[in-house]
Coordinates of C-alpha atoms (C1' of nucleotides) in Angstrom, one line a residue:
Chain A
X1 CA 7.9 0.6 -6.3
X2 CA 7.6 3.9 -8.8
X3 CA 4.8 6.2 -9.3
X4 CA 1.6 6.0 -11.0
X5 CA 1.0 6.4 -15.1
X6 CA -1.8 9.2 -16.5
X7 CA -2.5 8.0 -19.9
X8 CA -5.7 10.0 -20.4
X9 CA -8.3 12.4 -18.8
X10 CA -10.9 9.3 -18.1
X11 CA -11.6 8.9 -14.8
X12 CA -9.8 5.7 -12.7
X13 CA -13.4 3.4 -12.1
X14 CA -15.8 5.2 -14.5
X15 CA -19.9 4.5 -14.0
X16 CA -21.4 1.4 -15.7
X17 CA -22.9 2.2 -18.8
X18 CA -26.5 1.4 -18.0
X19 CA -27.7 -1.5 -20.0
X20 CA -29.5 -1.1 -23.1
X21 CA -32.8 -2.4 -22.9
X22 CA -33.6 -3.4 -26.3
X23 CA -37.3 -3.6 -26.4
X24 CA -37.7 -7.3 -25.5
X25 CA -36.1 -8.4 -28.5
X26 CA -32.7 -11.1 -27.9
X27 CA -31.1 -8.7 -30.1
X28 CA -27.2 -9.8 -29.2
X29 CA -25.8 -7.6 -26.5
X30 CA -22.4 -8.9 -26.3
X31 CA -21.2 -5.9 -23.5
X32 CA -24.7 -6.8 -21.6
X33 CA -24.1 -10.7 -21.5
X34 CA -22.0 -11.8 -18.7
X35 CA -22.5 -9.0 -17.1
X36 CA -19.5 -7.8 -19.4
X37 CA -21.0 -4.0 -19.4
X38 CA -20.4 -3.4 -16.0
X39 CA -16.4 -4.4 -17.0
X40 CA -14.6 -0.8 -17.1
X41 CA -13.3 -2.8 -20.1
X42 CA -16.3 -2.5 -22.0
X43 CA -16.0 1.0 -23.5
X44 CA -12.6 0.3 -24.9
X45 CA -13.8 -2.0 -27.9
X46 CA -16.7 -1.8 -30.1
X47 CA -19.8 -4.0 -30.0
X48 CA -18.5 -6.7 -32.6
X49 CA -15.3 -7.0 -30.7
X50 CA -17.2 -7.6 -27.5
X51 CA -18.6 -10.1 -28.7
X52 CA -15.4 -12.1 -28.9
X53 CA -14.1 -11.4 -25.6
X54 CA -17.6 -12.5 -23.7
X55 CA -17.1 -15.3 -25.9
X56 CA -14.5 -16.5 -23.7
X57 CA -15.9 -15.8 -20.5
X58 CA -18.1 -18.5 -18.1
X59 CA -20.3 -17.4 -15.6
X60 CA -20.0 -18.5 -12.5
X61 CA -21.9 -17.7 -8.5
X62 CA -19.5 -18.1 -5.4
X63 CA -20.6 -18.6 -2.1
X64 CA -19.4 -16.4 0.8
X65 CA -15.7 -18.0 2.4
X66 CA -14.9 -19.9 -0.9
X67 CA -11.6 -19.0 -1.5
X68 CA -11.3 -18.4 -5.6
X69 CA -7.3 -17.2 -6.0
X70 CA -5.1 -18.6 -4.2
X71 CA -2.4 -16.4 -3.5
X72 CA 1.2 -18.3 -5.0
X73 CA -1.4 -20.4 -7.4
X74 CA -0.9 -20.5 -11.2
X75 CA -2.5 -17.3 -12.8
X76 CA -4.8 -19.5 -14.9
X77 CA -8.6 -17.0 -15.0
X78 CA -9.2 -13.9 -14.8
X79 CA -11.9 -12.5 -13.2
X80 CA -14.8 -10.1 -13.7
X81 CA -16.9 -9.3 -10.8
X82 CA -20.8 -8.7 -11.7
X83 CA -22.6 -9.2 -7.7
X84 CA -21.4 -9.0 -4.6
X85 CA -17.9 -8.3 -3.2
X86 CA -14.7 -10.4 -2.8
X87 CA -11.7 -9.8 -0.1
X88 CA -8.3 -9.1 -1.3
X89 CA -5.4 -10.4 0.5
X90 CA -2.5 -11.4 2.1
X91 CA -1.5 -13.8 4.8
X92 CA 1.6 -13.9 6.6
X93 CA 2.7 -17.4 7.7
X94 CA 1.3 -17.7 11.7
X95 CA -1.5 -16.6 10.4
X96 CA -1.7 -12.6 10.3
X97 CA -3.9 -11.2 7.5
X98 CA -4.0 -7.9 5.6
X99 CA -6.5 -7.4 3.2
X100 CA -5.7 -5.4 0.6
X101 CA -8.6 -4.0 -0.8
X102 CA -12.5 -5.8 -1.5
X103 CA -13.3 -6.3 -5.1
X104 CA -17.4 -4.9 -5.9
X105 CA -19.2 -5.2 -9.4
X106 CA -17.4 -4.2 -12.4
X107 CA -13.7 -5.0 -10.1
X108 CA -11.3 -7.3 -12.8
X109 CA -8.8 -9.2 -11.2
X110 CA -6.3 -11.5 -11.3
X111 CA -4.0 -10.9 -14.3
X112 CA -0.6 -11.5 -12.0
X113 CA 2.6 -10.3 -12.5
X114 CA 4.7 -13.6 -13.4
X115 CA 3.4 -16.9 -13.5
X116 CA 1.2 -16.9 -10.2
X117 CA -1.3 -14.9 -7.8
X118 CA 0.3 -11.7 -5.7
X119 CA -2.7 -12.3 -3.7
X120 CA -5.9 -14.1 -2.5
X121 CA -9.2 -13.8 -3.0
X122 CA -12.1 -15.1 -0.8
X123 CA -16.2 -14.5 -0.7
X124 CA -17.9 -11.4 1.5
X125 CA -21.3 -12.5 0.2
X126 CA -23.3 -14.4 -3.0
X127 CA -20.9 -13.5 -5.6
X128 CA -21.1 -13.5 -9.3
X129 CA -18.6 -13.5 -11.7
X130 CA -17.2 -14.6 -15.4
X131 CA -13.9 -16.5 -15.5
X132 CA -11.8 -15.4 -19.0
X133 CA -8.5 -18.3 -19.3
X134 CA -5.6 -17.1 -19.8
X135 CA -4.3 -17.4 -22.8
X136 CA -7.1 -16.6 -24.7
X137 CA -7.2 -12.5 -22.7
X138 CA -3.1 -12.3 -23.8
X139 CA -4.4 -13.2 -27.1
X140 CA -6.8 -10.7 -27.1
X141 CA -5.2 -8.2 -25.2
X142 CA -2.1 -8.2 -28.0
X143 CA -5.0 -7.4 -30.3
X144 CA -6.8 -4.6 -29.4
X145 CA -4.5 -2.0 -27.6
X146 CA -7.8 -0.6 -26.8
X147 CA -8.3 -2.7 -23.6
X148 CA -4.9 -3.2 -22.8
X149 CA -5.1 0.8 -23.0
X150 CA -8.0 0.9 -20.6
X151 CA -6.2 -2.1 -18.3
X152 CA -3.4 0.6 -17.4
X153 CA -5.5 3.4 -16.5
X154 CA -7.2 0.8 -14.1
X155 CA -3.8 -0.2 -13.3
X156 CA -2.6 3.0 -13.0
X157 CA -6.0 4.4 -10.4
X158 CA -5.5 1.0 -8.0
X159 CA -1.5 1.9 -7.9
X160 CA -2.9 5.3 -6.5
X161 CA -5.6 4.3 -4.5
X162 CA -3.1 1.5 -2.9
X163 CA -0.4 4.9 -2.4
X164 CA -3.5 6.3 -0.5
X165 CA -3.8 3.1 1.1
X166 CA -0.2 3.1 2.4
X167 CA -0.9 6.4 3.6
X168 CA -3.1 5.6 5.8
X169 CA -1.7 2.0 7.4
X170 CA 1.6 3.5 7.8
X171 CA 0.6 6.8 9.4
X172 CA -3.3 7.5 10.5
X173 CA -4.5 7.0 14.0
X174 CA -7.1 4.6 14.0
X175 CA -9.8 7.3 14.1
X176 CA -8.8 8.8 11.1
X177 CA -8.8 5.4 9.1
X178 CA -12.3 4.8 10.6
X179 CA -12.7 7.7 9.2
X180 CA -11.2 7.5 6.0
X181 CA -12.2 4.2 5.2
X182 CA -16.6 4.8 5.5
X183 CA -16.1 8.0 3.3
X184 CA -14.2 6.0 0.8
X185 CA -17.0 3.3 0.8
X186 CA -19.0 6.4 -0.1
X187 CA -18.8 6.2 -3.7
X188 CA -18.8 8.8 -5.2
X189 CA -16.2 11.0 -3.0
X190 CA -18.0 13.0 -0.4
X191 CA -16.4 15.8 0.2
X192 CA -18.1 18.4 2.3
X193 CA -21.8 19.3 3.8
X194 CA -24.0 17.7 5.7
X195 CA -25.4 15.7 3.5
X196 CA -27.3 12.4 4.9
X197 CA -25.6 9.3 3.3
X198 CA -26.6 5.6 4.4
X199 CA -24.1 3.3 3.9
X200 CA -24.1 -0.7 3.8
X201 CA -21.1 -2.4 4.7
X202 CA -21.4 -5.7 3.8
X203 CA -18.2 -7.0 5.2
X204 CA -17.3 -8.4 9.0
X205 CA -15.4 -6.1 11.5
X206 CA -12.8 -8.5 10.9
X207 CA -12.9 -7.6 7.8
X208 CA -12.9 -4.4 8.4
X209 CA -10.2 -4.6 11.1
X210 CA -7.5 -6.3 8.6
X211 CA -8.4 -3.9 6.3
X212 CA -7.1 -0.7 8.3
X213 CA -4.2 -2.2 10.0
X214 CA -6.6 -2.5 13.8
X215 CA -7.9 -5.0 15.5
X216 CA -12.0 -5.6 15.9
X217 CA -12.4 -4.2 18.7
X218 CA -11.2 -1.8 18.7
X219 CA -12.9 -0.5 14.8
X220 CA -15.8 -1.2 17.5
X221 CA -14.9 1.1 19.8
X222 CA -14.1 3.6 17.3
X223 CA -17.0 3.7 15.7
X224 CA -19.3 3.8 18.5
X225 CA -17.0 6.7 19.3
X226 CA -17.4 8.3 16.8
X227 CA -21.3 7.7 17.7
X228 CA -21.0 9.6 20.1
X229 CA -19.5 12.1 18.8
X230 CA -22.5 11.9 17.0
X231 CA -20.6 12.2 13.1
X232 CA -22.5 8.9 12.3
X233 CA -24.9 6.7 13.5
X234 CA -25.6 2.9 14.0
X235 CA -28.3 1.0 12.3
X236 CA -27.0 -3.0 13.2
X237 CA -23.5 -3.7 13.0
X238 CA -23.8 -2.7 9.1
X239 CA -25.8 0.0 7.7
X240 CA -24.0 3.2 9.0
X241 CA -25.4 6.4 8.4
X242 CA -23.0 9.2 7.5
X243 CA -24.3 12.8 10.1
X244 CA -21.1 15.1 9.2
X245 CA -19.2 14.7 6.0
X246 CA -17.6 17.4 6.5
X247 CA -16.0 17.1 10.5
X248 CA -15.3 13.0 8.9
X249 CA -13.2 14.3 5.4
X250 CA -11.7 16.6 8.0
X251 CA -10.7 14.0 10.5
X252 CA -9.6 11.3 7.4
X253 CA -7.1 14.2 6.9
X254 CA -8.8 14.8 3.0
X255 CA -6.7 17.9 1.7
X256 CA -9.3 19.7 1.2
X257 CA -11.3 19.2 4.2
X258 CA -13.4 22.0 5.0
Chain B
X1 CA -8.8 -1.4 -5.6
X2 CA -9.2 -4.8 -6.8
X3 CA -5.5 -6.9 -8.0
X4 CA -2.9 -7.2 -10.0
X5 CA -2.4 -7.9 -13.8
X6 CA -0.6 -10.7 -15.7
X7 CA 0.2 -10.4 -19.0
X8 CA 3.1 -12.8 -20.3
X9 CA 6.4 -14.2 -18.2
X10 CA 8.4 -12.1 -17.9
X11 CA 10.2 -10.6 -15.4
X12 CA 8.8 -7.1 -13.4
X13 CA 11.4 -5.6 -13.4
X14 CA 14.7 -7.0 -15.4
X15 CA 17.6 -6.1 -15.1
X16 CA 18.7 -2.8 -18.1
X17 CA 21.0 -4.2 -20.8
X18 CA 24.0 -3.2 -20.7
X19 CA 25.1 -0.6 -22.7
X20 CA 26.9 -1.5 -25.9
X21 CA 30.8 0.1 -26.6
X22 CA 30.5 0.9 -30.2
X23 CA 34.4 0.8 -30.0
X24 CA 34.4 4.7 -30.0
X25 CA 32.6 5.4 -33.0
X26 CA 29.8 8.4 -32.4
X27 CA 27.3 5.6 -34.2
X28 CA 23.6 6.6 -33.5
X29 CA 23.0 4.7 -30.2
X30 CA 19.2 5.9 -29.0
X31 CA 18.5 3.4 -26.7
X32 CA 21.7 4.3 -25.0
X33 CA 21.2 7.4 -24.9
X34 CA 19.4 9.8 -21.7
X35 CA 20.2 6.4 -20.7
X36 CA 17.1 5.4 -22.6
X37 CA 18.9 1.5 -22.2
X38 CA 18.2 1.5 -18.6
X39 CA 14.6 1.6 -19.1
X40 CA 12.8 -1.6 -18.8
X41 CA 10.6 0.0 -21.5
X42 CA 13.5 -0.1 -24.0
X43 CA 13.4 -3.5 -25.1
X44 CA 9.3 -3.4 -25.6
X45 CA 10.7 -1.1 -29.3
X46 CA 12.9 -1.9 -32.5
X47 CA 16.1 1.0 -32.5
X48 CA 14.7 2.9 -34.8
X49 CA 11.2 3.1 -33.2
X50 CA 13.7 4.2 -30.0
X51 CA 14.8 6.9 -31.7
X52 CA 11.9 8.9 -31.8
X53 CA 11.7 7.5 -28.2
X54 CA 14.1 9.3 -27.4
X55 CA 13.6 12.8 -29.3
X56 CA 10.7 13.4 -26.9
X57 CA 13.8 13.4 -23.7
X58 CA 15.6 16.1 -22.4
X59 CA 18.1 15.6 -19.9
X60 CA 18.3 16.9 -16.5
X61 CA 20.1 17.1 -12.9
X62 CA 19.1 17.3 -10.3
X63 CA 19.9 18.3 -6.8
X64 CA 19.5 16.0 -3.3
X65 CA 16.2 17.2 -1.9
X66 CA 14.4 19.3 -4.7
X67 CA 11.1 18.2 -5.3
X68 CA 10.6 17.6 -9.0
X69 CA 7.2 16.3 -8.6
X70 CA 4.9 18.0 -6.3
X71 CA 1.4 16.1 -5.8
X72 CA -1.2 17.5 -6.5
X73 CA 0.4 19.3 -9.6
X74 CA -0.5 19.2 -13.0
X75 CA 0.8 16.2 -14.0
X76 CA 2.9 17.7 -17.4
X77 CA 5.7 15.4 -17.4
X78 CA 7.2 11.6 -17.4
X79 CA 10.6 10.9 -15.7
X80 CA 13.0 8.5 -16.0
X81 CA 15.7 8.1 -12.9
X82 CA 19.5 7.6 -14.9
X83 CA 20.7 8.0 -11.8
X84 CA 20.5 8.4 -8.3
X85 CA 17.1 7.6 -6.5
X86 CA 14.5 9.8 -5.7
X87 CA 11.7 9.1 -3.1
X88 CA 8.5 9.1 -3.6
X89 CA 5.9 10.5 -0.4
X90 CA 2.4 11.6 0.5
X91 CA 2.3 13.7 3.1
X92 CA -1.4 14.4 5.3
X93 CA -2.0 17.9 5.9
X94 CA -0.3 18.4 9.2
X95 CA 2.8 17.2 7.8
X96 CA 2.8 13.6 8.6
X97 CA 5.1 11.4 6.0
X98 CA 3.8 8.2 4.4
X99 CA 7.0 7.0 1.6
X100 CA 5.5 5.1 -1.1
X101 CA 8.8 4.0 -2.9
X102 CA 12.4 4.5 -4.0
X103 CA 12.7 5.3 -7.6
X104 CA 16.5 4.2 -8.6
X105 CA 17.9 3.9 -12.2
X106 CA 14.9 2.4 -14.3
X107 CA 12.2 3.7 -12.8
X108 CA 9.8 5.7 -14.8
X109 CA 7.3 7.8 -12.7
X110 CA 5.1 10.4 -12.8
X111 CA 2.0 9.0 -15.5
X112 CA -0.8 9.7 -13.0
X113 CA -4.6 9.0 -13.7
X114 CA -6.1 11.9 -14.6
X115 CA -4.4 15.2 -15.1
X116 CA -2.5 16.2 -11.9
X117 CA 0.5 14.1 -10.2
X118 CA -1.0 11.8 -7.1
X119 CA 1.7 11.5 -5.7
X120 CA 5.8 13.9 -4.4
X121 CA 8.4 13.3 -5.8
X122 CA 12.5 14.2 -4.2
X123 CA 15.8 13.2 -5.2
X124 CA 17.3 11.3 -2.1
X125 CA 20.4 12.4 -3.8
X126 CA 22.5 14.0 -6.6
X127 CA 19.8 12.5 -9.7
X128 CA 20.5 12.3 -13.6
X129 CA 16.2 12.0 -14.9
X130 CA 15.5 12.0 -18.5
X131 CA 11.5 14.5 -18.9
X132 CA 9.0 13.3 -21.1
X133 CA 6.0 15.9 -22.0
X134 CA 3.0 14.4 -21.8
X135 CA 1.5 14.7 -25.2
X136 CA 4.1 13.6 -26.9
X137 CA 4.1 10.3 -24.3
X138 CA 0.7 9.6 -25.1
X139 CA 0.6 9.7 -29.1
X140 CA 4.0 7.4 -29.0
X141 CA 1.9 5.3 -26.4
X142 CA -0.7 4.9 -29.2
X143 CA 1.4 4.0 -31.6
X144 CA 3.3 1.4 -29.8
X145 CA 0.8 -0.9 -28.9
X146 CA 4.3 -2.9 -26.9
X147 CA 5.0 -0.1 -24.8
X148 CA 1.7 0.2 -23.9
X149 CA 2.0 -3.7 -22.9
X150 CA 5.4 -3.5 -21.4
X151 CA 4.3 -0.4 -18.8
X152 CA 1.2 -2.6 -18.1
X153 CA 4.1 -5.2 -16.9
X154 CA 5.3 -2.7 -15.4
X155 CA 3.0 -1.3 -13.0
X156 CA 1.4 -4.7 -12.6
X157 CA 4.4 -5.4 -10.6
X158 CA 4.1 -2.2 -9.3
X159 CA 0.3 -3.0 -7.6
X160 CA 1.8 -7.3 -6.2
X161 CA 4.8 -4.3 -4.2
X162 CA 2.4 -2.1 -2.6
X163 CA 0.0 -4.9 -1.4
X164 CA 3.4 -6.7 -0.2
X165 CA 3.8 -3.3 1.4
X166 CA 0.2 -3.2 2.6
X167 CA 1.1 -5.7 4.3
X168 CA 4.1 -4.9 6.0
X169 CA 2.4 -1.5 7.1
X170 CA -1.0 -3.0 8.6
X171 CA 0.4 -6.6 9.9
X172 CA 4.3 -6.8 10.8
X173 CA 6.4 -5.5 13.8
X174 CA 8.9 -3.0 14.0
X175 CA 11.7 -6.4 13.8
X176 CA 10.2 -7.3 11.0
X177 CA 9.6 -4.3 8.8
X178 CA 13.4 -3.5 8.8
X179 CA 14.0 -7.4 7.9
X180 CA 11.5 -7.2 4.9
X181 CA 13.2 -3.6 4.7
X182 CA 16.8 -4.9 4.5
X183 CA 16.0 -8.0 1.9
X184 CA 14.2 -5.6 -0.7
X185 CA 16.8 -3.5 -1.0
X186 CA 19.0 -5.8 -1.7
X187 CA 18.1 -7.0 -5.9
X188 CA 18.1 -9.9 -7.1
X189 CA 16.2 -11.0 -4.1
X190 CA 18.1 -13.4 -1.9
X191 CA 16.4 -17.1 -0.9
X192 CA 18.2 -17.8 2.2
X193 CA 21.8 -18.8 3.7
X194 CA 24.5 -17.5 5.5
X195 CA 25.8 -15.8 1.8
X196 CA 28.0 -12.1 2.7
X197 CA 25.9 -9.3 1.1
X198 CA 27.0 -5.5 1.2
X199 CA 24.1 -3.5 1.2
X200 CA 24.3 1.0 0.4
X201 CA 21.4 2.8 1.8
X202 CA 21.5 6.8 0.3
X203 CA 18.3 7.0 2.3
X204 CA 18.7 8.5 5.9
X205 CA 16.9 6.8 9.4
X206 CA 14.4 10.3 8.9
X207 CA 13.6 8.2 5.1
X208 CA 13.5 4.5 6.4
X209 CA 11.7 5.6 9.8
X210 CA 8.5 7.1 7.2
X211 CA 8.6 4.1 4.4
X212 CA 8.2 1.5 7.7
X213 CA 5.5 3.7 9.4
X214 CA 8.2 3.4 12.0
X215 CA 9.9 7.0 14.1
X216 CA 13.9 7.2 12.9
X217 CA 14.3 5.8 17.0
X218 CA 13.2 2.7 16.1
X219 CA 14.6 2.2 13.4
X220 CA 17.2 2.9 15.0
X221 CA 17.2 0.3 18.1
X222 CA 15.7 -1.8 16.0
X223 CA 19.0 -2.4 13.6
X224 CA 21.0 -2.3 16.9
X225 CA 19.4 -4.9 18.2
X226 CA 19.5 -7.5 14.7
X227 CA 23.4 -6.1 15.0
X228 CA 23.4 -7.7 18.2
X229 CA 21.7 -10.5 17.3
X230 CA 24.6 -11.7 15.0
X231 CA 21.9 -10.6 12.2
X232 CA 23.6 -7.5 10.5
X233 CA 27.0 -5.8 10.4
X234 CA 26.7 -1.8 10.5
X235 CA 29.7 -0.5 8.8
X236 CA 28.9 3.7 9.3
X237 CA 24.7 4.6 8.8
X238 CA 24.5 3.9 5.3
X239 CA 26.7 1.0 4.7
X240 CA 24.7 -3.0 6.6
X241 CA 26.1 -6.1 6.0
X242 CA 23.3 -8.7 5.7
X243 CA 25.0 -11.8 8.5
X244 CA 22.0 -15.1 7.8
X245 CA 20.2 -14.2 5.1
X246 CA 18.4 -17.2 6.3
X247 CA 17.0 -15.8 9.8
X248 CA 16.2 -12.2 8.1
X249 CA 14.2 -13.9 5.0
X250 CA 12.2 -16.2 8.3
X251 CA 11.8 -12.9 10.8
X252 CA 10.7 -10.4 7.2
X253 CA 7.9 -13.3 7.1
X254 CA 9.2 -14.4 3.4
X255 CA 6.3 -17.4 2.7
X256 CA 9.4 -19.6 1.8
X257 CA 12.1 -18.7 4.2
X258 CA 13.7 -21.8 5.7
Chain C
dT1 C1' -41.7 -16.5 18.5
dG2 C1' -37.8 -18.3 20.7
dG3 C1' -33.4 -20.4 20.9
dG4 C1' -28.3 -21.2 19.7
dG5 C1' -24.2 -19.3 17.7
dA6 C1' -21.8 -16.3 15.8
dA7 C1' -20.6 -11.4 15.5
dA8 C1' -20.1 -7.4 18.0
dT9 C1' -19.8 -4.5 22.0
dT10 C1' -17.7 -3.4 26.4
dG11 C1' -14.0 -3.1 30.1
dA12 C1' -9.9 -4.0 32.0
dT13 C1' -4.7 -4.3 32.0
dC14 C1' -0.7 -4.3 29.4
dC15 C1' 3.0 -3.8 26.1
dA16 C1' 5.3 -2.4 21.7
dT17 C1' 6.9 1.3 19.9
dC18 C1' 6.3 6.9 20.6
dT19 C1' 8.0 10.6 22.6
dC20 C1' 11.2 13.1 24.9
dA21 C1' 15.6 14.2 25.9
dA22 C1' 20.7 13.4 26.3
dG23 C1' 24.6 12.6 24.6
dG24 C1' 28.0 10.8 20.5
dC25 C1' 30.1 10.9 16.0
dA26 C1' 31.1 12.5 11.2
dG27 C1' 32.3 15.8 7.6
dG28 C1' 32.7 20.3 6.2
dA29 C1' 34.3 25.4 6.6
dA30 C1' 37.3 28.3 8.8
Chain D
dT1 C1' 43.0 21.9 14.1
dT2 C1' 38.4 22.3 16.1
dC3 C1' 33.8 24.4 16.2
dC4 C1' 29.9 23.2 14.3
dT5 C1' 26.1 21.6 12.0
dG6 C1' 23.1 17.7 11.1
dC7 C1' 21.9 12.6 11.5
dC8 C1' 22.5 9.0 14.4
dT9 C1' 22.0 6.5 18.6
dT10 C1' 20.9 5.4 23.2
dG11 C1' 18.3 6.9 27.7
dA12 C1' 13.4 7.4 30.1
dG13 C1' 8.8 7.9 30.5
dA14 C1' 4.2 8.2 28.0
dT15 C1' 0.5 6.3 25.1
dG16 C1' -2.2 4.5 21.7
dG17 C1' -4.3 0.1 20.4
dA18 C1' -3.4 -4.7 21.2
dT19 C1' -4.9 -8.1 24.4
dC20 C1' -7.2 -10.7 27.4
dA21 C1' -12.2 -11.1 29.2
dA22 C1' -17.2 -11.4 30.1
dT23 C1' -21.6 -9.9 28.3
dT24 C1' -24.8 -8.3 24.7
dT25 C1' -26.5 -8.1 19.8
dC26 C1' -28.1 -9.8 16.0
dC27 C1' -29.7 -13.1 12.7
dC28 C1' -30.5 -17.6 10.8
dC29 C1' -33.9 -21.6 11.5
dA30 C1' -36.6 -25.2 14.4

DNA sequence: TGGGGAAATTGATCCATCTCAAGGCAGGAA
DNA sequence: TTCCTGCCTTGAGATGGATCAATTTCCCCA
């Protein structure tokens, strides 16, 4: 349980480079195929080396609700999310669930410590992923230290996010948790100010509850209260508009709120 | 918030190699000096290369209560704990604290993503640490991919531990949290059975409470109840004896309890 | 366009944990 | 030794969020 790791100045999750338009020519675009352009690993390698990375991958679509990573199963694959969202979670023997995160486009997952996965992953909505066989991935990481370096940066970012989530789960009130969640969904982070921001929440109330350590009812009531306080507006269950990010930041407990 | 990362079959936190006794000769023992032998990084490098690692380090002792890493401060150093224990924590503006982990001998910390630390660290008891200047460390990681590889393994282990802690904070009862905490302190993990295990807890009730997302009083009451149920014995506030690890595992919600 | 089932909201009550408060104990200073 | 201070334990009462229980809304599909 030690700290996070700093390696250089790159942001943890840079926005993916746009796929270059190649004027209709069928030029090999290794980073573009299989959505690899969207992997943050991508810009760690030169294009000629990336071709090898792409060769490893097979694409796959996943229907909502399908569990594609099962905790304790042998970790034989590594996934890159191309589109859609997955929920990552752990279960207690009696069925209580904690969602440890949501993985959207660009996220990669499945490289566990030890021989088996330490969490399960299930599609929230329709997903597209690339699958990489583990042994090949391990060899590739060995051959390209730059990729491994990038992976360490990403892991360090995840670790910082995990610590932030521990603070939320251990010490924040329901109102603070929901405010934090909404602001975190608005990437890039909105510091403060009356910017109108509209969010789409692909996950259900049940998912949000299990992510925030609350119940469905508390999440719903808290959203209703935030609406009554004119901090947010609800356009159906999965569209949220942030009306006062300044106040929301203050509620969320952001260090640099006002 | 994506998953954890698997790179090979090594355990996440191997027990440190013993420092070889060199029969009193003042032979250079690079891995041994500055407690580097206790770094899990150590066995990733050959001894001649380790000499360079050791050259970077300066040793330091830290008094109980001293904050030696401050959240948001520029991350200019990297620490390796040689002896003693540190608490790693994050604060909310109003002073609420979440301890995200305890770092004992062999743990290294401080390599944050981005330019500043994402958490604070404070000595629980008397500590000895090695300090590594960040720029030199970055260069060293670049020169020795094996060290970086090892660091990624460690980070992956931390990430799995963080997910486990999220499950605890989000979904476990006070009794389950305390049982989980006690079992986790007993490294290596005790699966089940009536083994008599004695634990030393260097941290205060307040630390335990802030680590488990509870109050001091609840921690104390819960320990008292576990004692009344003959699952543990208390020999003073900081000595705990586990009487029935089997049942404790079941309470903690271990997947493979009985 | 309307019907049906799942998801979300809302309400009433309960309870695990927090809060407030009062001792108890152990270790250090004089 | 005795006081003193800080931590820990124990008790009594308060409460935020959980639980139980209806509706209501959404949205998919005929």
